[in-house]
mmCIF file of C-alpha atoms and ligand atoms in Angstrom:
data_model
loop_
_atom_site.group_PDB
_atom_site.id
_atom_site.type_symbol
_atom_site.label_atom_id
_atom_site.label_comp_id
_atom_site.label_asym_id
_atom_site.label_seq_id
_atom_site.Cartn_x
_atom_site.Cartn_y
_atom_site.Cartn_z
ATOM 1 C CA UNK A 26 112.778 144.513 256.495
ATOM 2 C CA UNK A 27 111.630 145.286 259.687
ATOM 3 C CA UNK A 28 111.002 143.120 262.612
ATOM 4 C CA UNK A 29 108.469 143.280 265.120
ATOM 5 C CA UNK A 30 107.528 140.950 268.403
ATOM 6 C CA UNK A 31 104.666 138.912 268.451
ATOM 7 C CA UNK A 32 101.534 140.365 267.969
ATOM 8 C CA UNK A 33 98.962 139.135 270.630
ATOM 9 C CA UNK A 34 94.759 139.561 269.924
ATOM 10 C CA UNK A 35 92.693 139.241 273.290
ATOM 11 C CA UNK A 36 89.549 138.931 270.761
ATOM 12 C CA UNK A 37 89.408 135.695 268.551
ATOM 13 C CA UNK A 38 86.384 133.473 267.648
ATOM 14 C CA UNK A 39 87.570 130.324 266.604
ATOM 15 C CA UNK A 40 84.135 128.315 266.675
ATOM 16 C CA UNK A 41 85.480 125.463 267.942
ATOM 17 C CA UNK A 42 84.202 123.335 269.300
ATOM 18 C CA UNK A 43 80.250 123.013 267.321
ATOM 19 C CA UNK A 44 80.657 124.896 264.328
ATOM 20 C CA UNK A 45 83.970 123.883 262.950
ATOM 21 C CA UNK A 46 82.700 125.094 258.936
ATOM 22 C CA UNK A 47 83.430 128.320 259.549
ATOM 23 C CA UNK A 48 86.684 127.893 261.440
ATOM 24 C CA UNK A 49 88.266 125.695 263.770
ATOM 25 C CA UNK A 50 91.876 125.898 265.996
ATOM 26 C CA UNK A 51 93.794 124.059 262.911
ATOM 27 C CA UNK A 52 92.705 126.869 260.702
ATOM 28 C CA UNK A 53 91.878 129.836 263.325
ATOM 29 C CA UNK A 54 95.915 129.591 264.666
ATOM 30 C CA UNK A 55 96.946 129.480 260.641
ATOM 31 C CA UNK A 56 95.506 132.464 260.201
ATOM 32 C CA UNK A 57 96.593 134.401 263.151
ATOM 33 C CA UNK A 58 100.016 133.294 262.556
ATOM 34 C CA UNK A 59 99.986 134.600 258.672
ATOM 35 C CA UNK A 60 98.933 137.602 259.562
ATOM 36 C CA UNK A 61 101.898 137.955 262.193
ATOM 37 C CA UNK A 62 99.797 137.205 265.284
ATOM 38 C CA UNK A 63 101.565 134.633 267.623
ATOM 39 C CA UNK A 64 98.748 134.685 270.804
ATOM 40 C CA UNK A 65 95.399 134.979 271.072
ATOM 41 C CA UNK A 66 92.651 134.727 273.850
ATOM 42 C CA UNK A 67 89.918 132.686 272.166
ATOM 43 C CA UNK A 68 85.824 133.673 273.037
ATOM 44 C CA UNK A 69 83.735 131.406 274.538
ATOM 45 C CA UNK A 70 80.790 131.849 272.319
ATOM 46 C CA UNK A 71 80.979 128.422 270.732
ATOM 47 C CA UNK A 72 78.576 125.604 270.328
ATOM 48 C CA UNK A 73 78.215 124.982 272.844
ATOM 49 C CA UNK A 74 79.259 127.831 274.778
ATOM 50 C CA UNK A 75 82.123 127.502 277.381
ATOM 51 C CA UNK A 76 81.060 128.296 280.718
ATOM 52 C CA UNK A 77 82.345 125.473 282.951
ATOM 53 C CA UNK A 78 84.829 123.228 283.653
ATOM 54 C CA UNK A 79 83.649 120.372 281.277
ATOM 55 C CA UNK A 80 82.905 123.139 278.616
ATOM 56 C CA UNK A 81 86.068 124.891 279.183
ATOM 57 C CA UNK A 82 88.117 121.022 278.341
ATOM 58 C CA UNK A 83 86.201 120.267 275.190
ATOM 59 C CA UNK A 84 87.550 123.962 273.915
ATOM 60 C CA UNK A 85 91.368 122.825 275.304
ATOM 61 C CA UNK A 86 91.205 119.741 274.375
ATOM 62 C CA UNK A 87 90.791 120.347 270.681
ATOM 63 C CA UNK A 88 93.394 123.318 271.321
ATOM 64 C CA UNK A 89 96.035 120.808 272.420
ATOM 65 C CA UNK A 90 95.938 119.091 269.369
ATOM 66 C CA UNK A 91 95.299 121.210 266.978
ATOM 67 C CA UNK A 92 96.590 125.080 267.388
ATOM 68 C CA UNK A 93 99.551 126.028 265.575
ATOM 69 C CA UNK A 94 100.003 129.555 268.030
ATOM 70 C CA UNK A 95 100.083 130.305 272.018
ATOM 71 C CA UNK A 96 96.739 130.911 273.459
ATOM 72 C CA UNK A 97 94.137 130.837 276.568
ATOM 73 C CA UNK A 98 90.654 129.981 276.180
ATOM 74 C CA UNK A 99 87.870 132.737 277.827
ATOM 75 C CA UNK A 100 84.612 131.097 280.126
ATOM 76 C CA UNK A 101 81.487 133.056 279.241
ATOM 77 C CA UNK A 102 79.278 134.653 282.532
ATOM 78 C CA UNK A 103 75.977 132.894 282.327
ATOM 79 C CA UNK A 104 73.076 133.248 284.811
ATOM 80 C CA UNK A 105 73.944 130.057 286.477
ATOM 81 C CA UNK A 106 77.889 130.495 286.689
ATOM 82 C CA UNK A 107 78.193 133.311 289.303
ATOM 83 C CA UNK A 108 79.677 131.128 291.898
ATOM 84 C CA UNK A 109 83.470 132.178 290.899
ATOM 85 C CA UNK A 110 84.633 131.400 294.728
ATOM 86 C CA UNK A 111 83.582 127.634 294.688
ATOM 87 C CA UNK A 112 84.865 126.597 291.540
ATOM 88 C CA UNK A 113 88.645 126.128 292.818
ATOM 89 C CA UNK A 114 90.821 126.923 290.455
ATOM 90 C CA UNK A 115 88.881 126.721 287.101
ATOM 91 C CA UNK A 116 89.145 131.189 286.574
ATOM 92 C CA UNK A 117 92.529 130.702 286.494
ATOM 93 C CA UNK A 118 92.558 127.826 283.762
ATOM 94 C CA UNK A 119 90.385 130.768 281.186
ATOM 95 C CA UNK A 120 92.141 133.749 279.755
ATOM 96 C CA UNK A 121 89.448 135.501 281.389
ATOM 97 C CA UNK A 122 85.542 135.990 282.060
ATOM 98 C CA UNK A 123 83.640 137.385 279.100
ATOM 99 C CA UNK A 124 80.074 139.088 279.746
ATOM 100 C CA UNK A 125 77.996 139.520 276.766
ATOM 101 C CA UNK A 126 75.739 142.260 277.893
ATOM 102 C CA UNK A 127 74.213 143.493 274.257
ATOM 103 C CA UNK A 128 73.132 141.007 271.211
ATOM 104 C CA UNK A 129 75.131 139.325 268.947
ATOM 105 C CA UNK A 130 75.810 136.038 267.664
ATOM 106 C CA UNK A 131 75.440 132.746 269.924
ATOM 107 C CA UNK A 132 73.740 132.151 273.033
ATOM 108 C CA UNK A 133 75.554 134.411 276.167
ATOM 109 C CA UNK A 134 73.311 137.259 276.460
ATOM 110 C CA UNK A 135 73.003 138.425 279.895
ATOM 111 C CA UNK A 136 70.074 141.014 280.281
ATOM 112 C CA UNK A 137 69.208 140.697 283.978
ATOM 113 C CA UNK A 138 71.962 143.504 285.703
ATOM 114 C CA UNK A 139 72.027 142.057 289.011
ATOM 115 C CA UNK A 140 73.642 138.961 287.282
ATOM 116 C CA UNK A 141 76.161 141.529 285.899
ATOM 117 C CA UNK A 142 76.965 142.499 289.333
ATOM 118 C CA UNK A 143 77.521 138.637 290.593
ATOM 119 C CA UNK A 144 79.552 138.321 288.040
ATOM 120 C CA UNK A 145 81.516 141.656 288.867
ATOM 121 C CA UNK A 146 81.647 140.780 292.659
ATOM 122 C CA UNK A 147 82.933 137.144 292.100
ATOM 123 C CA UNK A 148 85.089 136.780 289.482
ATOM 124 C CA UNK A 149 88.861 137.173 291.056
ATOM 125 C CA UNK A 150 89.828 141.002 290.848
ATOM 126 C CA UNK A 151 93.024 139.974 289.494
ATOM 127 C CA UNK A 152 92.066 137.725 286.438
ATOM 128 C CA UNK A 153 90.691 139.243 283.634
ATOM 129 C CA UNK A 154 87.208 140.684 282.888
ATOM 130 C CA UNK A 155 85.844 141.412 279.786
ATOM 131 C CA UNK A 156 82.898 143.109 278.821
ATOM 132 C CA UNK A 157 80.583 143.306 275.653
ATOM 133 C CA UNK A 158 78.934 146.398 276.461
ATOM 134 C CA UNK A 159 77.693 149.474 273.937
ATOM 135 C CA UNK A 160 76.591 152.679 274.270
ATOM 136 C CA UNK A 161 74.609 152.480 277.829
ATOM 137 C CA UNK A 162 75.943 149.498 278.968
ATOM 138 C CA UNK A 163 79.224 150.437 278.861
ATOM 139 C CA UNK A 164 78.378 153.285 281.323
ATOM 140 C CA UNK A 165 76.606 150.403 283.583
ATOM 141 C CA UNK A 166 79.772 148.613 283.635
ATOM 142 C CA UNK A 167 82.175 151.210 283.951
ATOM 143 C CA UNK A 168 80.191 152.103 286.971
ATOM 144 C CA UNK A 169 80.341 148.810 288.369
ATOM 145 C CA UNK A 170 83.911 148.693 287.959
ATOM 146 C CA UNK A 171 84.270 151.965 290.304
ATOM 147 C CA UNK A 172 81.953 150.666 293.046
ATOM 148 C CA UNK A 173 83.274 147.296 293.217
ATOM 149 C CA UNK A 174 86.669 148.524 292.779
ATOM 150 C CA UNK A 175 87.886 145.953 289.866
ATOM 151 C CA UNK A 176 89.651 146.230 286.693
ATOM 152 C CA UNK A 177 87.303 145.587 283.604
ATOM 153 C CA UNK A 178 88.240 145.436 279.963
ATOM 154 C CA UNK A 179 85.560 147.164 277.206
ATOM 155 C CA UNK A 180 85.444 144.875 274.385
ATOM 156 C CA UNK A 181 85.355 146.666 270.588
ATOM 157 C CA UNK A 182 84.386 150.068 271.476
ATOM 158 C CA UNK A 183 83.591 151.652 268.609
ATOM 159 C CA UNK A 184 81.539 155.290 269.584
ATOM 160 C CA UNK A 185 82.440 158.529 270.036
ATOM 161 C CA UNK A 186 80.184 158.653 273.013
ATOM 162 C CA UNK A 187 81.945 155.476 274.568
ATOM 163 C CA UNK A 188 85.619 156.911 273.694
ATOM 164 C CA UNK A 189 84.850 159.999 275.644
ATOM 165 C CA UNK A 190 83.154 158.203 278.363
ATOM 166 C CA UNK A 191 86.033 155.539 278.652
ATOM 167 C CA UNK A 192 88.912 158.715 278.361
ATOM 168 C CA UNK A 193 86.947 160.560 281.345
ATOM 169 C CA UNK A 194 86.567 157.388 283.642
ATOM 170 C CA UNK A 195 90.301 156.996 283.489
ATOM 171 C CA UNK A 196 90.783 160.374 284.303
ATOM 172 C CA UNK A 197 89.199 159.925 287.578
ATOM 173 C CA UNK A 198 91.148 156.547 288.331
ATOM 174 C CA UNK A 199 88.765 154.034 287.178
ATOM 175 C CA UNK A 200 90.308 150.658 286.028
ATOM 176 C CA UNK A 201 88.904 150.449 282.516
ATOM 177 C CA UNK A 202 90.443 149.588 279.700
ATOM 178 C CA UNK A 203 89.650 149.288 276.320
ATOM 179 C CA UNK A 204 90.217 147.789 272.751
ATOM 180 C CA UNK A 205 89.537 148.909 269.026
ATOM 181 C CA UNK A 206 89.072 146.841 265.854
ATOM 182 C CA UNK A 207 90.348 147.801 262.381
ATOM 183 C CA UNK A 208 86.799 147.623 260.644
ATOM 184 C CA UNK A 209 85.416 150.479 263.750
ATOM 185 C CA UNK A 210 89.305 151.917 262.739
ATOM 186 C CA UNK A 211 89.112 152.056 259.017
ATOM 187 C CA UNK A 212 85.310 151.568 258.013
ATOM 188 C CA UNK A 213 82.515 153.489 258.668
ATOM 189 C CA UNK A 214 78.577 152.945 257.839
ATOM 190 C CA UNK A 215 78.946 154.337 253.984
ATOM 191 C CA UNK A 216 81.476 151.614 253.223
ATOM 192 C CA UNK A 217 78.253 148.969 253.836
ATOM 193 C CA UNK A 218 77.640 148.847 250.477
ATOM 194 C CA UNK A 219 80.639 148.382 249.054
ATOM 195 C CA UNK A 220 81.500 145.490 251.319
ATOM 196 C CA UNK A 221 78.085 143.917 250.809
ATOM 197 C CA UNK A 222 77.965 143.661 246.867
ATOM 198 C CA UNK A 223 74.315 143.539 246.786
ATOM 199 C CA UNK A 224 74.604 141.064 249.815
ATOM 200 C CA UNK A 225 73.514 143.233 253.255
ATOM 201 C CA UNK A 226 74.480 140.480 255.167
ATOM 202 C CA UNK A 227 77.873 141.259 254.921
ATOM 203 C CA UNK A 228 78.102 144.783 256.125
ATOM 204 C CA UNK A 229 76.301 143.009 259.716
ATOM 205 C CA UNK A 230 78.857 143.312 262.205
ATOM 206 C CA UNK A 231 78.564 144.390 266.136
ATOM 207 C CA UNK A 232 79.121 146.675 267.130
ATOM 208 C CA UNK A 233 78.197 148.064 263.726
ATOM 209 C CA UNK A 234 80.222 150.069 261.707
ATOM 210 C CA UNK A 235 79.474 153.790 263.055
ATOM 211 C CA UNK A 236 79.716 157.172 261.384
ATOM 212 C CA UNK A 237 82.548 159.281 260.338
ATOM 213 C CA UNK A 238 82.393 161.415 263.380
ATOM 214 C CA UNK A 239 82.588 158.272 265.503
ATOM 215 C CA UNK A 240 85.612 156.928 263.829
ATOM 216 C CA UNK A 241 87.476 160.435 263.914
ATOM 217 C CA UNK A 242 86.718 160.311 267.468
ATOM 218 C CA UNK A 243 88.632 157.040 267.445
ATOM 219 C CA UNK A 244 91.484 158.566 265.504
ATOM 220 C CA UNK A 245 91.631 161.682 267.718
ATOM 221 C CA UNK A 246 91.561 159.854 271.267
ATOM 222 C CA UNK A 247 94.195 157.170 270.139
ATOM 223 C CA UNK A 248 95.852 157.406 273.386
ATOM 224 C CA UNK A 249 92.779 156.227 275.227
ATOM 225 C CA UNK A 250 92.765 152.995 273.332
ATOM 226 C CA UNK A 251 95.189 150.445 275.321
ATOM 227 C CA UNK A 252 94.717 147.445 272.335
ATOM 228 C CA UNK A 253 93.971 146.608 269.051
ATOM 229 C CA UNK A 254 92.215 143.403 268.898
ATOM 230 C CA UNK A 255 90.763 141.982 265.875
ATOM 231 C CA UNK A 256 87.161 140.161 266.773
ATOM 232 C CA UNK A 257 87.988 137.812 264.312
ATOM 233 C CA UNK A 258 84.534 136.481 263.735
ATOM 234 C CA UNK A 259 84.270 133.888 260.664
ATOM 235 C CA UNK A 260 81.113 132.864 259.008
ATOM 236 C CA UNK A 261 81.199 131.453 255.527
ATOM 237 C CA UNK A 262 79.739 133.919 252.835
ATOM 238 C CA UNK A 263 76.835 131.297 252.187
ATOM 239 C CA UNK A 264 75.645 132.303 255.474
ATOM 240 C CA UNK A 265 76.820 135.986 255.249
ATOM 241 C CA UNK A 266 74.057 135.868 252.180
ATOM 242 C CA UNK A 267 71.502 133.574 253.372
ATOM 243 C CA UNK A 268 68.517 134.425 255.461
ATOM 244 C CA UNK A 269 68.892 135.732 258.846
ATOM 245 C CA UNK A 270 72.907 136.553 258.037
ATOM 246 C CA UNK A 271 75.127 136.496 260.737
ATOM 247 C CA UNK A 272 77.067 139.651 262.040
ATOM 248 C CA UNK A 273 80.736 139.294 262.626
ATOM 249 C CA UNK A 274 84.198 139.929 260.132
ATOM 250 C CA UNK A 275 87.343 137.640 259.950
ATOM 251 C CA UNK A 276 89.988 139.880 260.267
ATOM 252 C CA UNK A 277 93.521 137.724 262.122
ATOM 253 C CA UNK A 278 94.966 138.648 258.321
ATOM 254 C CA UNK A 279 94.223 142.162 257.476
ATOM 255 C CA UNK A 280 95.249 143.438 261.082
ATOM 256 C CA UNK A 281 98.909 143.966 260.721
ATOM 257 C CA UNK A 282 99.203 145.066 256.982
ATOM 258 C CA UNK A 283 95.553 148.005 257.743
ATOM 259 C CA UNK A 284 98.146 149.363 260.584
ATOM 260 C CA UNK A 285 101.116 149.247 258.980
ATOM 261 C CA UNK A 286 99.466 150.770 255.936
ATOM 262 C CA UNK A 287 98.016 153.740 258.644
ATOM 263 C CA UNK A 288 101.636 154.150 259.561
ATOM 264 C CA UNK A 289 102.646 155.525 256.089
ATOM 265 C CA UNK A 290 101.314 158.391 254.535
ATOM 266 C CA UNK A 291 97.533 156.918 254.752
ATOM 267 C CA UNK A 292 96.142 156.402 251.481
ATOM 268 C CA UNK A 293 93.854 154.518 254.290
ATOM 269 C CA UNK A 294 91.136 157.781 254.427
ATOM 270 C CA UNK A 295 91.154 157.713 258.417
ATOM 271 C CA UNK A 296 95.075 157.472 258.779
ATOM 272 C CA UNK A 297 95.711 161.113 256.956
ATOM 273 C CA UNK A 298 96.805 163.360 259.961
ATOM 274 C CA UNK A 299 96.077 160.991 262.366
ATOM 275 C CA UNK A 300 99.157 158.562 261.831
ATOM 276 C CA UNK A 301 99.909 155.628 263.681
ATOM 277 C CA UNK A 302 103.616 155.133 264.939
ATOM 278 C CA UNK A 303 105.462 151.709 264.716
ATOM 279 C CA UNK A 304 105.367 152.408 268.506
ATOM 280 C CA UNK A 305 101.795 152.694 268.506
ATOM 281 C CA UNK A 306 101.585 148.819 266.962
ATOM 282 C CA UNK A 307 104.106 147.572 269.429
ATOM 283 C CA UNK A 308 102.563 149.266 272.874
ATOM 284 C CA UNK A 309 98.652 148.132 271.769
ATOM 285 C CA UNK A 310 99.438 145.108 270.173
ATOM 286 C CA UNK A 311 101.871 143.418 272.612
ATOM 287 C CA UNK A 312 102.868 145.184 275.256
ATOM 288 C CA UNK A 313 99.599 146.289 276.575
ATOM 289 C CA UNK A 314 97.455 143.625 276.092
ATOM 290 C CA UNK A 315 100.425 141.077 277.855
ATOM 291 C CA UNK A 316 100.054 143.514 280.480
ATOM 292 C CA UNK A 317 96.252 143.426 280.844
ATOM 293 C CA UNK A 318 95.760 139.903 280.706
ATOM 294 C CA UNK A 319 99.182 139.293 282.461
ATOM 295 C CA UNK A 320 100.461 136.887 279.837
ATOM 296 C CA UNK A 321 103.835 135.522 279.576
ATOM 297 C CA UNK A 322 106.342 136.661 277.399
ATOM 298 C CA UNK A 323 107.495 134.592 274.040
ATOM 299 C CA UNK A 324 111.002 133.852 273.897
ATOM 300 C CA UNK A 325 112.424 133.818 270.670
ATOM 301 C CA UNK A 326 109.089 135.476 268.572
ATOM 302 C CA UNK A 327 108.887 137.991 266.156
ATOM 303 C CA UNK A 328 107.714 139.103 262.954
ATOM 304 C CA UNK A 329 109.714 140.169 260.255
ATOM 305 C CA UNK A 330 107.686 142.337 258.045
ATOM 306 C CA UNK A 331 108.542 143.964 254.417
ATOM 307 C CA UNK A 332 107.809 147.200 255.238
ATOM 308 C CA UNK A 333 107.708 148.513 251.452
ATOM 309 C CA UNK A 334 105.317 145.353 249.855
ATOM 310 C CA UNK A 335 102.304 147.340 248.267
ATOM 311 C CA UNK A 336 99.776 144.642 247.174
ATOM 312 C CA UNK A 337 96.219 144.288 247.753
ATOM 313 C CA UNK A 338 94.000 142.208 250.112
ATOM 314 C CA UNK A 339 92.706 138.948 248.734
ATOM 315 C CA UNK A 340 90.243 136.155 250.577
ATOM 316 C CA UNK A 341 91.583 133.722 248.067
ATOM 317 C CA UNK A 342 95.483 133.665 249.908
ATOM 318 C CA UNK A 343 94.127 133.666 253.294
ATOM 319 C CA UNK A 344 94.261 130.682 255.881
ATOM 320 C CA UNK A 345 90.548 131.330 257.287
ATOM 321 C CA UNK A 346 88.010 128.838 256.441
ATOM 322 C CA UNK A 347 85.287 131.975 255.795
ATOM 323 C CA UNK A 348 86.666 132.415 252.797
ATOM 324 C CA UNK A 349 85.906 136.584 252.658
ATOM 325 C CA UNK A 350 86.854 139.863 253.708
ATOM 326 C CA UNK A 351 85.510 142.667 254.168
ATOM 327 C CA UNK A 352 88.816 144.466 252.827
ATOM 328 C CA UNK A 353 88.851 142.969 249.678
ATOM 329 C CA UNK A 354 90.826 144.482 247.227
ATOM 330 C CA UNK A 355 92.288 147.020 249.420
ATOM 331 C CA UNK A 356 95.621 148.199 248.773
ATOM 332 C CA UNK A 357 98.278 147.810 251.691
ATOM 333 C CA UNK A 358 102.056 148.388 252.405
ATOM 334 C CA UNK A 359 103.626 145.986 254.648
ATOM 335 C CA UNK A 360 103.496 141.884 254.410
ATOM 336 C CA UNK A 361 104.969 139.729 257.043
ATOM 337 C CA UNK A 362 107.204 138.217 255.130
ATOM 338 C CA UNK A 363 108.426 135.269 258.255
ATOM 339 C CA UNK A 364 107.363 134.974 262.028
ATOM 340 C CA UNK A 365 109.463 133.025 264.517
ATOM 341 C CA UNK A 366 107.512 131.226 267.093
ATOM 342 C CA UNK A 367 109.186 129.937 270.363
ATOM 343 C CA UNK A 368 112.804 129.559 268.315
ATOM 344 C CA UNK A 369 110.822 128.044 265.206
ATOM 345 C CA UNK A 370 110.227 129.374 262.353
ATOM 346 C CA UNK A 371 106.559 129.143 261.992
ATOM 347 C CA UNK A 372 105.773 131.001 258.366
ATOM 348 C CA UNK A 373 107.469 131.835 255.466
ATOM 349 C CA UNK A 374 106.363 133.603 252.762
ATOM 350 C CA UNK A 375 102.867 132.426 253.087
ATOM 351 C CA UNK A 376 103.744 128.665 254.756
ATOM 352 C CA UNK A 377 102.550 128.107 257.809
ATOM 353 C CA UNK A 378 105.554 125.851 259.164
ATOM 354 C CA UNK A 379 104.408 124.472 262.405
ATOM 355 C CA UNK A 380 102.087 121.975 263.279
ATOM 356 C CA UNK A 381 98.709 121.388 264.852
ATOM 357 C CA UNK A 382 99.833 121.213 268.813
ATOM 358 C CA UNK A 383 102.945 122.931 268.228
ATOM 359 C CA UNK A 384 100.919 126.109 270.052
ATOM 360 C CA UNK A 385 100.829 126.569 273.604
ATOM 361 C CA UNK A 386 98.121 126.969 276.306
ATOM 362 C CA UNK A 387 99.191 130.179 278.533
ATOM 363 C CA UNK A 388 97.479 129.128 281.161
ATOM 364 C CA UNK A 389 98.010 125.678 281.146
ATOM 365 C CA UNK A 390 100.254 125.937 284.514
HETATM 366 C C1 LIG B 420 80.796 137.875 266.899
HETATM 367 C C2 LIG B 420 80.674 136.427 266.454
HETATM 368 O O1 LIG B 420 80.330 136.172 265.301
HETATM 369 O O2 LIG B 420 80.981 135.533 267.249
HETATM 370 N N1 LIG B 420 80.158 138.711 265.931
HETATM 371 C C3 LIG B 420 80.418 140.025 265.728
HETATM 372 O O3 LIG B 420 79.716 140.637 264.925
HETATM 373 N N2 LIG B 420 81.404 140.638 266.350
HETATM 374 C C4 LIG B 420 80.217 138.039 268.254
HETATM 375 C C5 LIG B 420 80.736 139.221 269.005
HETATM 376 O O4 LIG B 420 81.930 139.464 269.105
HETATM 377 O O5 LIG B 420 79.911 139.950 269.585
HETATM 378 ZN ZN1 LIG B 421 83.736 139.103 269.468
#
């Protein structure tokens, strides 16, 4: 048995509130806390999206009754919402401001730049900022991080090109930072058919899953990479399959066991050579991300995890209401086995043990 602190994800979509069939906080915090994680920053991509104060207390106030694990909610930068300054103290009620600056799923698209550099000039330097950005983009935003002098987070990178990029900006002092998913760790573009079983709306994801070059780059610039966050994004396989699918992948409960799994001798194709350590898990799954989005610590939290468990990954014994993986099948080592929340235990062997409302909002001071 080995035991491990609370694992916090800075990238969740719970869909709550307006499209509570895929997932909602009951289920969304049931899920992270099975698969070991105790905090997580929720998106703000929701129906409808949050993006102001009375947005922002629907998402909280269905949080307060119903999340089983510690969180913070994020507002979303829209092209009326650039007035940061006047909205007293509402940035510091959000985990942080998200900007979603290339397409995907929901409504938050920004295209116009000089919004993006509102947004970059008046949210508070030293609250979070969060950026959907690919290929290009990313090297628009890393740039407006250097001129206006500001920290700025890189949401799922997932490129060669945007590793290297990201690795050089640092170099020169830049405040970037950056996080990778398992499915952009573990998956590349060949493994599309496989996960779609004759249904292509499954592989759709964004960023989408890249090329083997891409994800060695990952492998080979692991250093670079200050988080692993899981862009938990549930939609039911009925929509996965219907028209017009979707793109996104549940993944709170295949995080911890893909890593762990990496950390032994991979039979996980990317993880051969290119190893994680249990130190790895610890700095990019706690420690840095608590440090990024200044959270608080949890007293009294940990995972204990059976470190030699092989089994394989099934939707079936998961807590999300998607009801699918993308991993399915896949054979792991490592299953948390109990997690301790705030001095309680809060699963064993596969029971969730706390309540709706027994999690916390981290900002909620
Ligand atoms: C996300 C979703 O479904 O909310 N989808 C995805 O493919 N990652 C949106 C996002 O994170 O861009
Ligand atoms: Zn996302």
């Amino acid at each position: 048995m080995i035991k491990l602190p609370g694992l916090i994800d800075p990238h969740v979509h719970l869909r709550e509130p307006g499209q509570t069939h895929k997932e909602d906080w009951d289920s969304g915090t049931a899920a992270a806390l099975a698969g070991g994680v105790t905090m997580l920053l929720a998106m703000p991509n929701t129906k409808p999206p949050i993006f102001d104060a009375g947005t922002l207390d629907l998402a909280l106030t269905a949080a307060r009754s119903k999340a089983r694990c510690d969180y913070a909610q994020y507002l979303g930068a829209g092209p009326d919402n650039t007035e940061w300054g006047n909205q007293a103290d509402l940035p510091q009620k959000a985990a942080g401001l998200k900007m979603y600056l290339d397409s995907t799923f929901g409504q938050l698209r920004l295209d116009d730049m000089t919004l993006w550099q509102q947004h970059f000039m008046q949210w508070p330097k030293e609250l979070p900022l969060v950026a959907h950005s690919e290929s290009r983009s990313m090297a628009a935003v890393i740039l407006m991080a250097a001129i206006y002098d500001r920290p700025v987070h890189i949401a799922h990178i997932s490129l060669k090109e945007e590793i290297l990029l990201i690795k050089a900006a640092k170099e020169r002092g830049i405040k970037v930072t950056c996080e990778v998913c398992p499915q952009h760790l573990f998956l590349t573009r060949d493994d599309i058919p496989a996960i779609s079983q004759g249904h292509p709306g499954r592989g759709e994801v964004r960023p989408r899953l890249a090329t083997r070059e891409d994800v060695e780059a990952l492998w080979g610039n692991l250093d670079v990479i200050d988080c692993f966050a899981t862009d938990h994004a549930p939609h039911t396989l009925a929509e996965k399959d219907g028209e017009n699918p979707p793109p996104g992948f549940p993944g709170l409960e295949t995080l911890l066991p893909l890593l762990l799994t990496a950390v032994e001798d991979g039979p996980l194709a990317f993880a051969q050579g290119r190893r994680l350590t249990m130190d790895d898990i610890i700095q990019k799954s706690v420690t840095n991300p608590r440090r990024i989005f200044s959270l608080p610590e949890q007293p009294e939290t940990w995972v204990e995890v059976d470190e030699n468990a092989n089994y394989e990954l099934h939707a079936d014994e998961m807590k999300s209401r998607c009801g699918w993986t993308p991993f399915e099948g896949w054979k792991v080592r490592g299953r948390v086995r109990r997690v301790m929340l705030r001095g309680k235990i809060a699963v064993e062997d596969g029971k969730i043990l706390v309540q709706p409302g027994y999690g916390q909002n981290v900002r909620g001071k």
